[in-house]
CSV table of C-alpha atoms in Angstrom, one decimal:
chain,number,residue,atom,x,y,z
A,23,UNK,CA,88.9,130.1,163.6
A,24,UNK,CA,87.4,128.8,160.4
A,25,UNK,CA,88.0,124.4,159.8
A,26,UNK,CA,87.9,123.3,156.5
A,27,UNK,CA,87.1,120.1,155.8
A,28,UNK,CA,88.6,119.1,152.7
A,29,UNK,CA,91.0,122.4,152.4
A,30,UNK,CA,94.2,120.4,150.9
A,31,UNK,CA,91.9,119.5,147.8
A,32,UNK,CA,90.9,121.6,144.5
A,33,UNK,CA,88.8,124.0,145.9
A,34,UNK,CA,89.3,123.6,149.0
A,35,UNK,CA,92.7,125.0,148.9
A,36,UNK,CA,91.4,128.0,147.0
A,37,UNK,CA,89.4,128.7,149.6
A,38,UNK,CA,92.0,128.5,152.2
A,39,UNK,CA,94.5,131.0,150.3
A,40,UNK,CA,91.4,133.2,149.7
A,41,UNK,CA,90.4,133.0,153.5
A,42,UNK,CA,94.1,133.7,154.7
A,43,UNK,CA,94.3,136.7,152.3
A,44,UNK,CA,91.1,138.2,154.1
A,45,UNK,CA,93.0,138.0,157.5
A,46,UNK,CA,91.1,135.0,158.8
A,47,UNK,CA,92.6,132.2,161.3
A,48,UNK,CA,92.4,128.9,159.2
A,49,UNK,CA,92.8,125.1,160.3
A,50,UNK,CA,92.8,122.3,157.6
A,51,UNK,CA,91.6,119.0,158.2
A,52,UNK,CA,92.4,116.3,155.4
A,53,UNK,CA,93.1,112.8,155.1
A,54,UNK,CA,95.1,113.7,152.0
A,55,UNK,CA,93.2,110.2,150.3
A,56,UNK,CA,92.8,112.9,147.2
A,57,UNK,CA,93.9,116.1,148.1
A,58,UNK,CA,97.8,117.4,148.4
A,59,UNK,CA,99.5,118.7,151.1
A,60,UNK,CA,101.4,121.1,148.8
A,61,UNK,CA,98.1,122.7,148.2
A,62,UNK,CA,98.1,123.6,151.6
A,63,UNK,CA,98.4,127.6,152.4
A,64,UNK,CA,101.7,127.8,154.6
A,65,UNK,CA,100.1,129.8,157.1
A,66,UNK,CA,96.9,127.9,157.9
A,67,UNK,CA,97.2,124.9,160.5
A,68,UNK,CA,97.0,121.4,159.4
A,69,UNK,CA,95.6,118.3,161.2
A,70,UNK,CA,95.8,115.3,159.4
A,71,UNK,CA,92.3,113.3,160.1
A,72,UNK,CA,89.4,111.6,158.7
A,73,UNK,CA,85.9,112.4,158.9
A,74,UNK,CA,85.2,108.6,159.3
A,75,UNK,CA,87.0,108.8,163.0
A,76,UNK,CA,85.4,110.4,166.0
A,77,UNK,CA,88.5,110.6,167.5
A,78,UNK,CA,90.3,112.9,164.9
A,79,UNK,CA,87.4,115.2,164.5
A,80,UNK,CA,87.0,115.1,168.6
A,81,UNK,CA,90.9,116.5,168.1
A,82,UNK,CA,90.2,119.2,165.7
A,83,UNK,CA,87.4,120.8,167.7
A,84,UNK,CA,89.4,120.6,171.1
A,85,UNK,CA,92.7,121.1,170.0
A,86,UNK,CA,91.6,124.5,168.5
A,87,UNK,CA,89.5,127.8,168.8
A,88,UNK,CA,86.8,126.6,166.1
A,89,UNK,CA,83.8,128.7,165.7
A,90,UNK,CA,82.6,127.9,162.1
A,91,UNK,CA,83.3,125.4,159.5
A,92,UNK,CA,83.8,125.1,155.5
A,93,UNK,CA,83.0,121.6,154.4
A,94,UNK,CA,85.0,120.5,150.9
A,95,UNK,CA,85.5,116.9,151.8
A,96,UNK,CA,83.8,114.7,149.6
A,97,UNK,CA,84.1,112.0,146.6
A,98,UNK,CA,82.9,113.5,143.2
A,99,UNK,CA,83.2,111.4,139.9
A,100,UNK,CA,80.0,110.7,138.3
A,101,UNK,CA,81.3,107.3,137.1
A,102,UNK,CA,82.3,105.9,140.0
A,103,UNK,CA,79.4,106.8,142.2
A,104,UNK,CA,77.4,104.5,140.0
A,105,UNK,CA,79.8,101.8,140.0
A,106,UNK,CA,80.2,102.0,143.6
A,107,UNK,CA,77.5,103.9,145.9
A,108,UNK,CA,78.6,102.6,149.1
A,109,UNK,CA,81.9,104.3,149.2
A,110,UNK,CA,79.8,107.0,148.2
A,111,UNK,CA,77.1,107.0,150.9
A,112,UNK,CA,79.6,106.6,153.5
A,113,UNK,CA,82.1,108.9,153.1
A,114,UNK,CA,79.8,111.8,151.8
A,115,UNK,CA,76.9,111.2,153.6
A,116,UNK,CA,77.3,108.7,156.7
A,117,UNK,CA,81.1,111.1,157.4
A,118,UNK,CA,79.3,114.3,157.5
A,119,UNK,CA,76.9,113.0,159.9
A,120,UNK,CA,79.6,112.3,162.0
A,121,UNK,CA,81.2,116.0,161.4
A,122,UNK,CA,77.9,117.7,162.4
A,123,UNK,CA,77.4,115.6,165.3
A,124,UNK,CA,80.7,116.6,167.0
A,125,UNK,CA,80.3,120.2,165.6
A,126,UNK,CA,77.2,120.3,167.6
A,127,UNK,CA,78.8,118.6,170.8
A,128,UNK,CA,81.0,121.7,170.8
A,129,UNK,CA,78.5,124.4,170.2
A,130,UNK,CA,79.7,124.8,166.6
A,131,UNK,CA,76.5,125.7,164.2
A,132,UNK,CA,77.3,127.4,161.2
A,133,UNK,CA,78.8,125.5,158.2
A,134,UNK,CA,79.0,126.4,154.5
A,135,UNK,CA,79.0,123.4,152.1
A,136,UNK,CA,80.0,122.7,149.3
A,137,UNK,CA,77.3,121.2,147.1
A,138,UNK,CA,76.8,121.0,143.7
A,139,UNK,CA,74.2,121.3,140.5
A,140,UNK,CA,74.1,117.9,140.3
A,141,UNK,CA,71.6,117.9,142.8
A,142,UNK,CA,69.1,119.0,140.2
A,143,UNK,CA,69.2,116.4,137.9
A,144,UNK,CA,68.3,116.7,133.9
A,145,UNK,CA,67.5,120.5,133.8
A,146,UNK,CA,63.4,121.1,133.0
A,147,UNK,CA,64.3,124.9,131.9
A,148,UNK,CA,67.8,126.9,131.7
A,149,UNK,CA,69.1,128.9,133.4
A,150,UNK,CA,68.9,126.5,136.7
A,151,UNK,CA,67.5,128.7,139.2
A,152,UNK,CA,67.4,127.6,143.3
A,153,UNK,CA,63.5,126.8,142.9
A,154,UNK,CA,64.4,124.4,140.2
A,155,UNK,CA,63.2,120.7,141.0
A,156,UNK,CA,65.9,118.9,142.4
A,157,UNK,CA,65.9,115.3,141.1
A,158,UNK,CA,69.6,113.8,140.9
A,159,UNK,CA,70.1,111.1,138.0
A,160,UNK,CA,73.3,109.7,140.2
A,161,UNK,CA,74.2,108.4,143.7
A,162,UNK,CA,77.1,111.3,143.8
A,163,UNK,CA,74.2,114.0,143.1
A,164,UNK,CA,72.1,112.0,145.4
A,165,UNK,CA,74.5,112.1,148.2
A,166,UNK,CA,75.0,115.8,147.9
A,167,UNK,CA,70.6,116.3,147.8
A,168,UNK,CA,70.7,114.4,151.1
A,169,UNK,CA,73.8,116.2,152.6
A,170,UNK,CA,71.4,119.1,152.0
A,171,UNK,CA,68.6,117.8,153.9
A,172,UNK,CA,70.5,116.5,156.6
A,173,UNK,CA,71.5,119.8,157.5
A,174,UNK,CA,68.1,121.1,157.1
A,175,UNK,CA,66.7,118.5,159.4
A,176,UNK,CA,69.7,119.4,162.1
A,177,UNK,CA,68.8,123.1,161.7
A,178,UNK,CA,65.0,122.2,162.4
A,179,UNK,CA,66.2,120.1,165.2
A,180,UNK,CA,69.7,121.5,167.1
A,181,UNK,CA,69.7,125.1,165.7
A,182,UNK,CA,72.4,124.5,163.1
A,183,UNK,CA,72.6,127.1,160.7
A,184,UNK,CA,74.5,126.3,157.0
A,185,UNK,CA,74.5,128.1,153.5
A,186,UNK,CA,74.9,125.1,150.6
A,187,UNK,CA,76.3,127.0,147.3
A,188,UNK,CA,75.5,124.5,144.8
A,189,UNK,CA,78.3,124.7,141.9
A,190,UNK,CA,78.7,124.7,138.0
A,191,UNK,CA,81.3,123.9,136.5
A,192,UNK,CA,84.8,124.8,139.0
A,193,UNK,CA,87.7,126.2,136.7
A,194,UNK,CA,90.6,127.6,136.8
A,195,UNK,CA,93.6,128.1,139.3
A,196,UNK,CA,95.0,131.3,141.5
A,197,UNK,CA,96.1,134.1,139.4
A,198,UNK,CA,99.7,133.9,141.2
A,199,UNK,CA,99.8,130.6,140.3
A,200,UNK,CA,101.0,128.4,143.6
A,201,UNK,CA,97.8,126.6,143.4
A,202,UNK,CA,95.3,124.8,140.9
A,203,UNK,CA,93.8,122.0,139.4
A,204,UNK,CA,95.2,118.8,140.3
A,205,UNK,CA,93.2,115.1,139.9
A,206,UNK,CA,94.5,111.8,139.7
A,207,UNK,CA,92.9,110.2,138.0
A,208,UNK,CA,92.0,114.0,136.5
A,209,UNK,CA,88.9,114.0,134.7
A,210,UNK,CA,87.9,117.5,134.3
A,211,UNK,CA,87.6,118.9,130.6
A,212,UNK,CA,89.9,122.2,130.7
A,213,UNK,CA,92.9,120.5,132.8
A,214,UNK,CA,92.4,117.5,130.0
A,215,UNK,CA,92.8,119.5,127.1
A,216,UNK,CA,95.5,121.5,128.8
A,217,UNK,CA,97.6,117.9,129.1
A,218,UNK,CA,97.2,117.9,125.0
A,219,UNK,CA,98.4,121.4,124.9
A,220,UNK,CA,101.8,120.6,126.7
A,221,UNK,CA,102.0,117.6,124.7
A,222,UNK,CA,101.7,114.8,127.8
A,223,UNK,CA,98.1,113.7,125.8
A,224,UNK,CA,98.1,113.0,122.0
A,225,UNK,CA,94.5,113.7,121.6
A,226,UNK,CA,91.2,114.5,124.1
A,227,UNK,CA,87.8,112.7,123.5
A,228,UNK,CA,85.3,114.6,123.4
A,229,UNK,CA,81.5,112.9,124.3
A,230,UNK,CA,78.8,113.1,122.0
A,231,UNK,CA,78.1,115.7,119.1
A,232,UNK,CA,74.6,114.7,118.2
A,233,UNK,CA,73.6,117.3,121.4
A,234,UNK,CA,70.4,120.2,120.6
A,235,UNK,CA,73.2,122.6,120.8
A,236,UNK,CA,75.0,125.0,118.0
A,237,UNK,CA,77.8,122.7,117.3
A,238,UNK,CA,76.4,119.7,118.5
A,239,UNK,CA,78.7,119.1,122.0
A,240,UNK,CA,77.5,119.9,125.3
A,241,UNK,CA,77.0,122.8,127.0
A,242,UNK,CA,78.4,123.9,130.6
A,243,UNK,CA,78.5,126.8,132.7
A,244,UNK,CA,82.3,127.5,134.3
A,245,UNK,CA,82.8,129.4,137.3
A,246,UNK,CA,86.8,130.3,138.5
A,247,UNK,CA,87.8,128.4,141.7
A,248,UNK,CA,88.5,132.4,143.2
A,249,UNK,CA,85.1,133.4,142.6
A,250,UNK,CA,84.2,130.0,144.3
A,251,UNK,CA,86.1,131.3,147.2
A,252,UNK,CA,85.5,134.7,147.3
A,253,UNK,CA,81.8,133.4,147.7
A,254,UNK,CA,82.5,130.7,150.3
A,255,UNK,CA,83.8,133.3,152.3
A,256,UNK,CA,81.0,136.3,151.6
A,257,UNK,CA,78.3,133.5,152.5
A,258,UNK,CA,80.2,132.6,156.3
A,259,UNK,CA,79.8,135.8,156.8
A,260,UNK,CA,76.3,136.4,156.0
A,261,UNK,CA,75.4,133.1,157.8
A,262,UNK,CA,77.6,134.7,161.2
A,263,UNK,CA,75.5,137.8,160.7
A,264,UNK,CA,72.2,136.5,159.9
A,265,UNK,CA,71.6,133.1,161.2
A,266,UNK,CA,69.7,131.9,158.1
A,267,UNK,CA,70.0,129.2,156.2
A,268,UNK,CA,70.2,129.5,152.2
A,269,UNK,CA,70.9,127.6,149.2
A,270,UNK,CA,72.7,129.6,146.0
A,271,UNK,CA,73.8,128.6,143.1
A,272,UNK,CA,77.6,129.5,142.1
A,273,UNK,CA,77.7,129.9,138.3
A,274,UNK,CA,78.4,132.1,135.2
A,275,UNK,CA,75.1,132.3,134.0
A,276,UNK,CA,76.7,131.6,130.7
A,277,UNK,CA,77.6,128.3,129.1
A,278,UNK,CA,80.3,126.9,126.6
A,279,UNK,CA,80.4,123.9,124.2
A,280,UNK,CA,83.4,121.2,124.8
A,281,UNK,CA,84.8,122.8,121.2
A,282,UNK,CA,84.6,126.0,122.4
A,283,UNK,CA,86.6,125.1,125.4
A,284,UNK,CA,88.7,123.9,123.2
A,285,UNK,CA,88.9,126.6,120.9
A,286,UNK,CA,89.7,129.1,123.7
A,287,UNK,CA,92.5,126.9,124.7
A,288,UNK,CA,93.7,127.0,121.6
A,289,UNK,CA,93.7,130.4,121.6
A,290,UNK,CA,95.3,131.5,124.9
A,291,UNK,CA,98.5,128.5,124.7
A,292,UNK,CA,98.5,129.0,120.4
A,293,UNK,CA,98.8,125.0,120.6
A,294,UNK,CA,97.0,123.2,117.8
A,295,UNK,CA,94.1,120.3,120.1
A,296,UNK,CA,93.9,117.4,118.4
A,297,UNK,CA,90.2,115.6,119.8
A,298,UNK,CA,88.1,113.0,118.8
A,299,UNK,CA,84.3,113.0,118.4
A,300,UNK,CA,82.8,110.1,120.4
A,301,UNK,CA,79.8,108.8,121.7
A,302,UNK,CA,77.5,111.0,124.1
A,303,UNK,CA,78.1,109.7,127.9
A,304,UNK,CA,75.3,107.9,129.4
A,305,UNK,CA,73.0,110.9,131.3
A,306,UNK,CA,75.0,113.5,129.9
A,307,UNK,CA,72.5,116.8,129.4
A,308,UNK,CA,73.1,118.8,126.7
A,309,UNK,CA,73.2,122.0,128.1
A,310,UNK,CA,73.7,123.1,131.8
A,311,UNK,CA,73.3,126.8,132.9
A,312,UNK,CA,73.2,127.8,136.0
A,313,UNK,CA,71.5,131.4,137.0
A,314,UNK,CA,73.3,132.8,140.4
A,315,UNK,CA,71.1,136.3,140.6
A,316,UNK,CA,70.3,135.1,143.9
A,317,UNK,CA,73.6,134.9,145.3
A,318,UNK,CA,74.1,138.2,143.6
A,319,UNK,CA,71.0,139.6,145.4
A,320,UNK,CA,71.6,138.2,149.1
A,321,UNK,CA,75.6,138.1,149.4
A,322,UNK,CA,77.0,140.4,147.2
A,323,UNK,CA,78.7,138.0,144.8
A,324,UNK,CA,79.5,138.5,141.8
A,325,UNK,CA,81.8,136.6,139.8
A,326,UNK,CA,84.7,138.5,138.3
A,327,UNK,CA,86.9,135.5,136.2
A,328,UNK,CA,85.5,135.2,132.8
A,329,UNK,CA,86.2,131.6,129.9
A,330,UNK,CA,89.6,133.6,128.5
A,331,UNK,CA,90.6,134.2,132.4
A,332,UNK,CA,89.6,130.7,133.3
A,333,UNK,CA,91.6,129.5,131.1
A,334,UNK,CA,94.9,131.4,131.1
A,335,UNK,CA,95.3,131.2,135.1
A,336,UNK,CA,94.9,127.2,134.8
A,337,UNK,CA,97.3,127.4,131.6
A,338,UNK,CA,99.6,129.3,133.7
A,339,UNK,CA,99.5,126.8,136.7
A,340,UNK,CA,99.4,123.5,134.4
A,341,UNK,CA,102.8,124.6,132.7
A,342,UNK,CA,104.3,125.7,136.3
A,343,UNK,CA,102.9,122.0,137.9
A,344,UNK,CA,103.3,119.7,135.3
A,345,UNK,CA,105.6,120.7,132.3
A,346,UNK,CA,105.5,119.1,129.4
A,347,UNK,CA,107.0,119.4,125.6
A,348,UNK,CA,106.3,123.2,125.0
């Protein structure tokens, strides 16, 4: 039985449907703090815990049958890891300490994490490749970087084995649209501009447009939340099979301005977006591009969603969830 830490949030859940639809046995283990229960697959087990208490994760690993874990659970806005690192540090780093010290106590080694490109910092050359200097500019990217080495060091020391898949930009929601994107407070770009589309927002802001790039907005690489999955679930079983640890990158390999986001949203819901240009976000770079030929090479994965896709399955789920003035 796979746990999944974290699988009643954003991609989390994704992974969970996409695990469940390959015939594995699933458990979920949330706190719900940000994700939804809703989310939830209906025939994967829930326990309702915290990674914070010993107890609860002492429950999940003797109430059932684990033998490998997905790990999802962790705080993720930029902003507010600057404005305050120490709920940061505990919950992503100080928590998962406390996961992988119970996983050990019950003979539980392999884990798949969910990390993130932010570990890299301000990209020296494009596309981001795995041998890319990682330097994060923020205590959230930080946290992730030393999530990283924390399970290196446990692998070195207690034989843990782990594959991190370091993410671009996740998009998107499932095709049959009973799950997606859901935030509060939401602060994604494509859900955003989505809320304009069904009228609930006026107008989006959109961060600088004095960026090295064609039309002067940034640049980011967006990978579907499926093909997130489908690669979560190709690297657990690469990591059962082999025993060796590896970091990949999960991304397009190609990247998209904020206006052409918005221009393809425009397109696929034939709304009219009204945005504003405004100043550039402190540390924003102007392009990020992420090259996943590794993950290509080693596990098989290949991405299959492309930007139009993206955006009509999270169109699709946005007017199903939310509603709106269409």
């Amino acid at each position: 039985m796979i746990a999944v830490v974290g699988g009643a949030g954003y991609i989390g859940s994704h992974a969970v449907k996409y695990l469940i639809e390959q015939g594995e046995q699933v458990v979920v283990f949330d706190n719900l703090c940000t994700g939804h229960l809703e989310l939830v697959h209906k025939d994967a087990q829930f326990l309702d815990g915290d990674l914070a208490s010993l107890e609860d994760l002492h429950t999940l690993f003797t109430q059932y049958p684990i033998t490998s874990v997905m790990h999802f659970a962790a705080y993720a806005y930029v902003g507010e890891s600057v404005q305050d690192p120490a709920k940061y540090y505990h919950n992503n780093l100080a928590n998962t300490m406390n996961l992988l010290g119970v996983m050990l106590t019950n003979n539980v080694k392999n884990i798949v994490f969910s990390s993130t490109c932010a570990t890299y910092g301000n990209p020296i050359e494009l596309p981001i490749t795995e041998q890319h200097s990682q330097n994060p500019i923020n205590p959230y990217g930080r946290t992730k970087f030393m999530m990283e080495q924390l399970m290196e060091d446990y692998s070195t020391a207690y034989g843990l084995k782990y594959v991190a898949l370091r993410y671009f930009n996740a998009a998107g929601a499932d095709e049959d649209g009973t799950i997606g994107e859901w935030h509060e407070p939401e602060s994604h770009l494509i859900p955003l501009v989505l809320n304009v589309a069904l009228g609930k927002s006026d107008s989006i802001n959109v961060f600088g447009s004095d960026f090295d790039t064609p039309d002067g907005t940034c640049i980011r690489d967006y990978i579907h939340v499926t093909d997130l999955a489908d690669a979560h679930h190709k690297a657990l079983q690469f990591l059962i099979k082999e025993q060796q640890n590896l970091q990949l990158n999960l991304a397009n390999g190609a990247g998209y301005s904020n206006l052409e986001i918005i221009k393809m949203v425009e397109q696929v819901t034939k709304k009219t977006i009204q945005y504003q240009l405004t100043d550039r976000r402190s540390g924003d770079p102007s392009k990020l591009i992420g090259c996943a030929d590794k993950a290509k090479d080693i596990i098989n994965w290949v991405p299959k969603y492309n930007l139009e896709q993206i955006v009509e399955t999270a169109w699709h789920w946005h007017k199903k969830k939310f509603g709106g003035t269409l």
